[in-house]
Short mmCIF file of C-alpha atoms and ligand atoms in Angstrom, two decimals:
data_model
loop_
_atom_site.label_atom_id
_atom_site.label_comp_id
_atom_site.label_asym_id
_atom_site.label_seq_id
_atom_site.Cartn_x
_atom_site.Cartn_y
_atom_site.Cartn_z
CA UNK A 1 14.75 92.56 203.79
CA UNK A 2 16.14 93.64 207.21
CA UNK A 3 14.35 92.45 210.34
CA UNK A 4 15.76 95.02 212.76
CA UNK A 5 13.96 98.36 213.01
CA UNK A 6 17.27 100.22 212.94
CA UNK A 7 17.61 99.00 209.33
CA UNK A 8 14.01 99.62 208.32
CA UNK A 9 12.37 96.45 209.71
CA UNK A 10 9.16 96.49 211.70
CA UNK A 11 9.42 97.79 215.29
CA UNK A 12 9.24 95.12 217.97
CA UNK A 13 7.24 97.20 220.46
CA UNK A 14 3.72 97.59 219.11
CA UNK A 15 2.06 99.27 222.09
CA UNK A 16 4.14 102.17 223.33
CA UNK A 17 5.16 102.08 226.99
CA UNK A 18 3.31 104.07 229.61
CA UNK A 19 4.26 107.70 229.20
CA UNK A 20 5.98 109.38 232.13
CA UNK A 21 4.83 111.27 234.14
CA UNK A 22 1.51 109.57 234.76
CA UNK A 23 -1.29 112.00 235.61
CA UNK A 24 -5.03 112.46 235.22
CA UNK A 25 -7.74 115.00 235.90
CA UNK A 26 -7.21 114.69 239.66
CA UNK A 27 -3.67 116.07 239.29
CA UNK A 28 -4.92 118.92 237.14
CA UNK A 29 -7.68 119.66 239.65
CA UNK A 30 -5.21 119.63 242.56
CA UNK A 31 -2.94 122.19 240.88
CA UNK A 32 -5.93 124.17 239.68
CA UNK A 33 -7.28 124.39 243.23
CA UNK A 34 -4.02 125.87 244.44
CA UNK A 35 -3.95 128.31 241.55
CA UNK A 36 -7.50 129.44 242.23
CA UNK A 37 -6.92 129.69 245.97
CA UNK A 38 -4.13 132.19 245.38
CA UNK A 39 -2.15 130.40 248.11
CA UNK A 40 0.88 129.61 246.03
CA UNK A 41 3.63 129.51 248.66
CA UNK A 42 4.09 127.31 251.68
CA UNK A 43 3.25 129.91 254.29
CA UNK A 44 -0.19 130.47 252.75
CA UNK A 45 -1.20 126.89 251.98
CA UNK A 46 -1.13 123.44 253.56
CA UNK A 47 0.09 121.19 250.73
CA UNK A 48 3.79 121.29 251.65
CA UNK A 49 3.08 120.45 255.27
CA UNK A 50 0.61 117.72 254.34
CA UNK A 51 3.05 116.11 251.93
CA UNK A 52 5.96 116.36 254.39
CA UNK A 53 3.95 114.63 257.08
CA UNK A 54 2.60 111.96 254.72
CA UNK A 55 5.96 111.06 253.20
CA UNK A 56 7.76 111.11 256.56
CA UNK A 57 5.10 108.76 257.95
CA UNK A 58 5.40 106.49 254.91
CA UNK A 59 9.12 106.16 255.62
CA UNK A 60 8.66 105.88 259.39
CA UNK A 61 10.62 109.10 260.06
CA UNK A 62 9.52 112.00 262.28
CA UNK A 63 10.27 115.10 260.19
CA UNK A 64 10.05 115.90 256.50
CA UNK A 65 11.09 119.13 254.79
CA UNK A 66 10.26 119.87 251.15
CA UNK A 67 12.90 121.77 249.18
CA UNK A 68 13.37 122.87 245.58
CA UNK A 69 15.29 119.80 244.40
CA UNK A 70 17.30 116.74 245.38
CA UNK A 71 20.60 118.59 245.08
CA UNK A 72 19.52 121.10 247.75
CA UNK A 73 18.28 118.16 249.83
CA UNK A 74 21.92 117.01 250.14
CA UNK A 75 23.45 120.49 250.40
CA UNK A 76 21.24 121.64 253.27
CA UNK A 77 22.07 118.86 255.76
CA UNK A 78 25.77 119.09 254.91
CA UNK A 79 25.74 122.84 255.56
CA UNK A 80 23.66 122.63 258.72
CA UNK A 81 25.88 119.89 260.12
CA UNK A 82 28.75 122.38 259.82
CA UNK A 83 30.59 120.43 257.14
CA UNK A 84 32.84 122.77 255.17
CA UNK A 85 36.38 123.64 254.10
CA UNK A 86 38.96 121.14 255.28
CA UNK A 87 36.37 118.38 255.78
CA UNK A 88 36.08 115.27 253.64
CA UNK A 89 32.88 113.52 252.62
CA UNK A 90 32.87 110.07 251.04
CA UNK A 91 30.65 109.62 247.98
CA UNK A 92 30.41 106.88 245.33
CA UNK A 93 32.17 107.43 242.01
CA UNK A 94 29.24 106.07 239.98
CA UNK A 95 26.37 108.45 240.70
CA UNK A 96 24.82 111.66 239.44
CA UNK A 97 26.85 114.86 239.75
CA UNK A 98 24.79 116.24 242.67
CA UNK A 99 25.92 113.63 245.21
CA UNK A 100 29.41 115.14 244.96
CA UNK A 101 28.57 118.70 243.88
CA UNK A 102 26.67 119.18 247.16
CA UNK A 103 29.93 118.46 248.98
CA UNK A 104 31.79 120.98 246.81
CA UNK A 105 29.01 123.49 247.32
CA UNK A 106 29.60 123.61 251.09
CA UNK A 107 33.36 123.95 250.48
CA UNK A 108 34.26 120.42 251.59
CA UNK A 109 36.25 117.82 249.66
CA UNK A 110 34.58 114.80 248.02
CA UNK A 111 36.45 111.52 248.48
CA UNK A 112 35.38 108.98 245.88
CA UNK A 113 34.67 105.42 246.87
CA UNK A 114 34.63 103.01 243.96
CA UNK A 115 31.46 101.03 243.36
CA UNK A 116 30.88 97.32 243.11
CA UNK A 117 30.32 96.72 239.38
CA UNK A 118 27.57 94.20 240.07
CA UNK A 119 25.51 96.02 242.71
CA UNK A 120 26.41 99.51 241.37
CA UNK A 121 26.53 100.62 245.02
CA UNK A 122 29.51 101.86 247.00
CA UNK A 123 31.99 99.03 247.54
CA UNK A 124 31.90 98.74 251.32
CA UNK A 125 35.12 96.68 251.32
CA UNK A 126 36.91 99.91 250.33
CA UNK A 127 35.08 102.34 252.57
CA UNK A 128 37.15 102.16 255.73
CA UNK A 129 40.44 102.64 253.89
CA UNK A 130 39.18 106.05 252.67
CA UNK A 131 38.44 107.40 256.15
CA UNK A 132 40.92 109.98 257.50
CA UNK A 133 40.85 112.31 260.52
CA UNK A 134 39.24 114.87 258.18
CA UNK A 135 36.30 112.64 257.18
CA UNK A 136 32.99 113.95 258.48
CA UNK A 137 30.27 112.18 256.52
CA UNK A 138 29.37 109.46 254.04
CA UNK A 139 26.71 109.90 251.34
CA UNK A 140 25.70 106.45 250.03
CA UNK A 141 23.35 106.22 247.03
CA UNK A 142 20.83 103.36 246.80
CA UNK A 143 21.64 103.12 243.13
CA UNK A 144 18.72 102.49 240.78
CA UNK A 145 16.74 101.62 243.91
CA UNK A 146 18.88 98.72 245.17
CA UNK A 147 19.48 99.38 248.89
CA UNK A 148 23.04 99.68 250.14
CA UNK A 149 23.91 97.29 252.99
CA UNK A 150 23.17 99.99 255.54
CA UNK A 151 23.84 97.92 258.68
CA UNK A 152 27.38 97.37 257.50
CA UNK A 153 27.83 100.99 256.39
CA UNK A 154 26.32 102.41 259.59
CA UNK A 155 28.58 100.21 261.73
CA UNK A 156 31.61 101.71 259.99
CA UNK A 157 30.15 105.21 260.41
CA UNK A 158 29.55 104.68 264.13
CA UNK A 159 33.06 103.32 264.64
CA UNK A 160 34.52 106.49 263.11
CA UNK A 161 31.87 108.94 264.41
CA UNK A 162 30.71 109.93 260.94
CA UNK A 163 27.33 111.24 259.84
CA UNK A 164 25.50 109.30 257.14
CA UNK A 165 23.26 111.10 254.64
CA UNK A 166 21.34 108.65 252.46
CA UNK A 167 20.92 109.83 248.87
CA UNK A 168 17.51 108.34 248.07
CA UNK A 169 17.05 110.01 244.68
CA UNK A 170 16.52 106.55 243.11
CA UNK A 171 14.91 104.67 245.95
CA UNK A 172 11.39 105.92 246.67
CA UNK A 173 9.68 102.95 248.28
CA UNK A 174 12.72 100.63 248.44
CA UNK A 175 13.11 98.76 251.70
CA UNK A 176 16.15 97.41 253.51
CA UNK A 177 15.35 94.53 255.89
CA UNK A 178 11.74 95.76 255.78
CA UNK A 179 12.58 99.39 256.61
CA UNK A 180 12.21 102.21 254.12
CA UNK A 181 15.31 103.69 252.57
CA UNK A 182 15.38 107.22 253.89
CA UNK A 183 14.90 105.96 257.44
CA UNK A 184 18.26 104.24 257.77
CA UNK A 185 20.53 107.16 258.62
CA UNK A 186 20.64 110.45 260.51
CA UNK A 187 19.24 112.33 257.53
CA UNK A 188 18.16 111.44 253.99
CA UNK A 189 17.60 113.25 250.70
CA UNK A 190 15.00 112.57 248.00
CA UNK A 191 14.65 114.04 244.50
CA UNK A 192 11.37 114.61 242.67
CA UNK A 193 13.00 115.69 239.41
CA UNK A 194 11.16 114.73 236.22
CA UNK A 195 12.75 111.31 235.66
CA UNK A 196 12.33 110.11 239.26
CA UNK A 197 9.84 107.46 240.43
CA UNK A 198 7.91 110.21 242.23
CA UNK A 199 7.97 113.59 240.55
CA UNK A 200 6.69 117.14 240.48
CA UNK A 201 9.01 118.14 237.63
CA UNK A 202 11.49 119.47 240.16
CA UNK A 203 11.45 119.06 243.92
CA UNK A 204 13.18 117.46 246.86
CA UNK A 205 12.63 116.28 250.41
CA UNK A 206 14.80 115.86 253.49
CA UNK A 207 13.89 113.41 256.25
CA UNK A 208 15.25 113.19 259.77
CA UNK A 209 14.25 112.00 263.24
CA UNK A 210 16.38 114.70 264.87
CA UNK A 211 14.22 117.65 265.88
CA UNK A 212 17.10 120.12 266.36
CA UNK A 213 18.53 119.21 262.96
CA UNK A 214 15.09 119.56 261.36
CA UNK A 215 14.66 123.04 262.83
CA UNK A 216 18.07 124.16 261.61
CA UNK A 217 17.34 122.79 258.13
CA UNK A 218 13.96 124.52 258.12
CA UNK A 219 15.71 127.81 258.94
CA UNK A 220 18.32 127.18 256.27
CA UNK A 221 15.67 126.66 253.59
CA UNK A 222 13.68 129.79 254.36
CA UNK A 223 15.95 132.81 254.60
CA UNK A 224 17.09 132.14 258.16
CA UNK A 225 13.60 132.27 259.65
CA UNK A 226 12.78 130.28 262.75
CA UNK A 227 9.48 128.49 263.24
CA UNK A 228 7.12 130.69 265.25
CA UNK A 229 9.36 133.79 265.10
CA UNK A 230 8.52 137.09 263.32
CA UNK A 231 8.70 137.14 259.52
CA UNK A 232 11.48 139.71 259.29
CA UNK A 233 13.76 138.04 261.83
CA UNK A 234 16.64 136.18 260.17
CA UNK A 235 18.65 133.98 262.49
CA UNK A 236 21.14 132.24 260.26
CA UNK A 237 23.04 132.34 257.00
CA UNK A 238 20.51 130.77 254.65
CA UNK A 239 18.84 130.85 251.29
CA UNK A 240 15.33 130.49 249.88
CA UNK A 241 14.94 126.83 248.90
CA UNK A 242 11.19 126.49 249.42
CA UNK A 243 8.94 124.38 247.23
CA UNK A 244 5.77 125.95 245.81
CA UNK A 245 2.29 124.86 246.86
CA UNK A 246 1.52 123.88 243.25
CA UNK A 247 4.37 121.36 243.28
CA UNK A 248 3.41 120.03 246.71
CA UNK A 249 -0.21 119.56 245.58
CA UNK A 250 1.03 117.64 242.55
CA UNK A 251 3.32 115.54 244.75
CA UNK A 252 0.39 114.55 246.94
CA UNK A 253 -1.47 113.24 243.89
CA UNK A 254 1.61 111.52 242.50
CA UNK A 255 2.37 109.99 245.89
CA UNK A 256 -1.07 108.35 245.94
CA UNK A 257 0.12 106.20 242.99
CA UNK A 258 3.60 105.38 244.25
CA UNK A 259 2.84 102.06 245.96
CA UNK A 260 0.99 100.61 242.97
CA UNK A 261 3.65 101.83 240.54
CA UNK A 262 6.44 100.46 242.72
CA UNK A 263 4.76 97.06 242.71
CA UNK A 264 4.42 97.14 238.90
CA UNK A 265 8.09 98.07 238.44
CA UNK A 266 9.02 95.32 240.85
CA UNK A 267 7.03 92.65 239.01
CA UNK A 268 8.35 93.68 235.61
CA UNK A 269 11.90 94.01 236.95
CA UNK A 270 11.71 90.44 238.26
CA UNK A 271 10.24 89.28 234.95
CA UNK A 272 13.13 90.85 233.03
CA UNK A 273 15.69 89.34 235.39
CA UNK A 274 14.22 85.89 234.98
CA UNK A 275 13.69 86.07 231.24
CA UNK A 276 17.11 87.48 230.36
CA UNK A 277 19.06 85.18 232.68
CA UNK A 278 19.85 82.81 229.85
CA UNK A 279 21.25 85.36 227.33
CA UNK A 280 24.98 84.65 227.04
CA UNK A 281 25.65 88.15 225.65
CA UNK A 282 24.21 89.99 228.64
CA UNK A 283 24.77 89.96 232.36
CA UNK A 284 22.06 90.60 234.92
CA UNK A 285 23.34 93.07 237.51
CA UNK A 286 22.11 94.35 240.86
CA UNK A 287 21.40 90.84 242.09
CA UNK A 288 18.86 90.43 244.82
CA UNK A 289 20.58 90.61 248.21
CA UNK A 290 18.90 89.17 251.30
CA UNK A 291 18.65 92.66 252.82
CA UNK A 292 16.98 94.32 249.84
CA UNK A 293 13.43 93.44 250.77
CA UNK A 294 11.92 95.73 248.13
CA UNK A 295 13.49 97.49 245.16
CA UNK A 296 12.15 100.66 243.58
CA UNK A 297 13.77 99.81 240.24
CA UNK A 298 14.38 103.40 239.18
CA UNK A 299 16.41 101.82 236.37
CA UNK A 300 16.67 98.27 235.14
CA UNK A 301 20.40 97.78 234.59
CA UNK A 302 21.87 95.26 232.20
CA UNK A 303 25.54 94.74 231.55
CA UNK A 304 26.61 94.43 227.93
CA UNK A 305 28.94 91.61 228.81
CA UNK A 306 30.42 89.90 226.99
CA UNK A 307 28.19 91.60 224.41
CA UNK A 308 27.62 90.55 220.82
CA UNK A 309 30.90 89.83 219.12
CA UNK A 310 31.74 92.62 216.69
CA UNK A 311 28.88 94.89 217.83
CA UNK A 312 29.50 97.83 220.14
CA UNK A 313 27.31 98.58 223.14
CA UNK A 314 26.35 101.88 221.52
CA UNK A 315 25.09 100.09 218.40
CA UNK A 316 23.16 97.59 220.51
CA UNK A 317 21.49 100.48 222.38
CA UNK A 318 20.65 102.24 219.10
CA UNK A 319 19.08 99.04 217.85
CA UNK A 320 17.01 98.69 221.04
CA UNK A 321 15.87 102.30 220.80
CA UNK A 322 14.80 101.72 217.21
CA UNK A 323 12.75 98.71 218.37
CA UNK A 324 10.87 101.07 220.72
CA UNK A 325 12.66 100.42 224.03
CA UNK A 326 14.20 103.53 225.52
CA UNK A 327 17.68 102.52 226.68
CA UNK A 328 20.88 104.46 227.31
CA UNK A 329 24.48 103.89 228.31
CA UNK A 330 24.13 105.98 231.47
CA UNK A 331 27.05 107.98 232.87
CA UNK A 332 29.90 108.22 230.35
CA UNK A 333 32.68 108.36 232.97
CA UNK A 334 33.22 107.94 236.70
CA UNK A 335 32.17 111.16 238.43
CA UNK A 336 35.72 111.98 239.56
CA UNK A 337 36.73 112.23 235.91
CA UNK A 338 34.12 114.86 235.01
CA UNK A 339 35.78 118.06 233.71
CA UNK A 340 34.87 120.06 236.83
CA UNK A 341 37.18 117.94 238.96
CA UNK A 342 40.25 118.99 236.99
CA UNK A 343 39.79 122.37 238.72
CA UNK A 344 39.38 120.98 242.23
CA UNK A 345 42.16 120.18 244.65
CA UNK A 346 42.04 116.45 245.55
CA UNK A 347 42.03 115.16 249.12
CA UNK A 348 45.40 115.45 250.93
CA UNK A 349 47.79 112.73 249.83
CA UNK A 350 45.61 111.60 246.90
CA UNK A 351 46.37 111.74 243.20
CA UNK A 352 44.42 114.28 241.14
CA UNK A 353 40.77 113.37 240.71
CA UNK A 354 41.39 112.57 237.05
CA UNK A 355 44.15 110.10 237.89
CA UNK A 356 42.21 108.35 240.61
CA UNK A 357 41.61 104.74 239.56
CA UNK A 358 37.99 103.58 239.90
CA UNK A 359 37.90 100.22 238.11
CA UNK A 360 34.41 99.34 239.33
CA UNK A 361 32.93 102.61 238.07
CA UNK A 362 34.94 102.28 234.83
CA UNK A 363 33.29 98.92 234.17
CA UNK A 364 29.85 100.34 234.92
CA UNK A 365 30.42 103.29 232.56
CA UNK A 366 31.76 101.13 229.73
CA UNK A 367 29.28 98.26 229.82
CA UNK A 368 25.99 99.44 231.26
CA UNK A 369 22.59 99.56 229.61
CA UNK A 370 19.97 101.51 231.53
CA UNK A 371 16.30 100.88 230.88
CA UNK A 372 14.17 103.70 232.28
CA UNK A 373 11.61 103.10 235.04
CA UNK A 374 8.44 104.09 233.17
CA UNK A 375 8.89 101.10 230.85
CA UNK A 376 8.44 98.81 233.86
CA UNK A 377 5.01 100.28 234.60
CA UNK A 378 1.81 98.45 233.76
CA UNK A 379 1.18 94.73 233.44
CA UNK A 380 3.56 91.91 232.47
CA UNK A 381 2.92 92.60 228.76
CA UNK A 382 5.26 95.59 229.08
CA UNK A 383 8.02 93.54 230.68
CA UNK A 384 7.60 90.92 227.97
CA UNK A 385 7.77 93.62 225.27
CA UNK A 386 11.21 94.66 226.55
CA UNK A 387 12.38 91.03 226.66
CA UNK A 388 11.08 90.40 223.12
CA UNK A 389 12.83 93.49 221.76
CA UNK A 390 16.12 92.45 223.37
CA UNK A 391 15.80 88.89 222.02
CA UNK A 392 15.00 90.21 218.57
CA UNK A 393 18.15 92.35 218.51
CA UNK A 394 20.28 89.46 219.83
CA UNK A 395 18.85 86.99 217.31
CA UNK A 396 19.47 89.33 214.39
CA UNK A 397 22.91 90.42 215.49
CA UNK A 398 24.34 89.68 212.05
CA UNK A 399 22.51 92.67 210.67
CA UNK A 400 24.27 94.87 213.24
CA UNK A 401 27.67 93.32 212.53
CA UNK A 402 27.30 94.37 208.92
CA UNK A 403 26.80 97.98 210.07
CA UNK A 404 30.06 98.21 212.04
C1 LIG B 501 21.68 109.91 242.68
C2 LIG B 501 21.16 111.31 242.57
N1 LIG B 501 21.36 112.16 243.57
C3 LIG B 501 20.91 113.42 243.52
C4 LIG B 501 20.21 113.89 242.44
C5 LIG B 501 19.80 115.33 242.39
O1 LIG B 501 18.44 115.54 242.31
P1 LIG B 501 17.83 116.83 241.58
O2 LIG B 501 17.97 116.65 240.11
O3 LIG B 501 16.41 116.84 242.05
O4 LIG B 501 18.58 118.02 242.07
C6 LIG B 501 19.95 113.03 241.37
C7 LIG B 501 19.19 113.49 240.19
O5 LIG B 501 19.30 113.01 239.10
C8 LIG B 501 20.45 111.70 241.43
O6 LIG B 501 20.25 110.84 240.41
#
């Protein structure tokens, strides 16, 4: 009789993990209040402004601007900073599409920086060699919530007079040397898409300390309007990228849980790290660096290395899923190798995007196991359930070998 659930054995995880998103009657009431008020858009209600102020304060930044999603939260600053055709922007090659698509969207050229296959963040040893006279900005991603070494990155940016836009889609509540991610560069972008550690289904936020930049971004997100000027005066090329009051009301409720949830993910992330340290088949990645004073753990990332002899990563992941742990292999290829890039002209003097070697990102794509953030919520019993499921699959690897 098989022990593994993938072959009909009993599932390892008895109590299902905490379902994401987490909400209760107070969230329903908050949205209901907006619905009943009839004040559904930002100019009629106060929820967007209240959330912007609260989240900016949380991060220690002066201005917050809600937008429709995290992609727009990168596009808007790039556009407002005047970055466009002929300019280059450095982005990591192991990240979600939007980090680079935002650069394409403003007509500029993404330059891919390979990632460190242990931290999953941009490899800062490579960064300077990618800078050319055309480089205008760098968009680092605090991948899975592990902060990038921003002092080092910012020093390079200052030396070359480049703007830094932090992509904080994974790092709500992460701190770098005690300071919030999102407060470590000229401007930063957050996503509140459904999978993120803080969500309203869709949504985004831009933070900056620069008042002039904030005002330009505000204008850009609301049809070229300027604060305090007549409704039908349009001062700039712009779009409508405003968030609804329903979403902002939901964000305020969700935000009230963020600190507690971040702490739970942190404790369970540490538990997993400690408990899986001794598994010879797996490698713990994203090691604690002295500067990463708090990690949001948007994903818990394991490396299937060296893996179980004779069992593919995909099979291992299927087996974990069958045990009740939701795991995935993450991005299938470095971003520069996505089909869209075969249609895009590469930076001057570079090989085509498809030919660009990114060995760090290749390793991440081939070997990674992502465990989603909601499974780190709750008490240590949830962390232990993940560890038990992984041990069960490792201990019964023979059953998987027979499937190959
Ligand atoms: C690293 C990163 N940047 C940007 C985004 C874009 O956010 P959104 O989906 O809200 O547009 C995402 C979303 O998955 C992301 O993971």
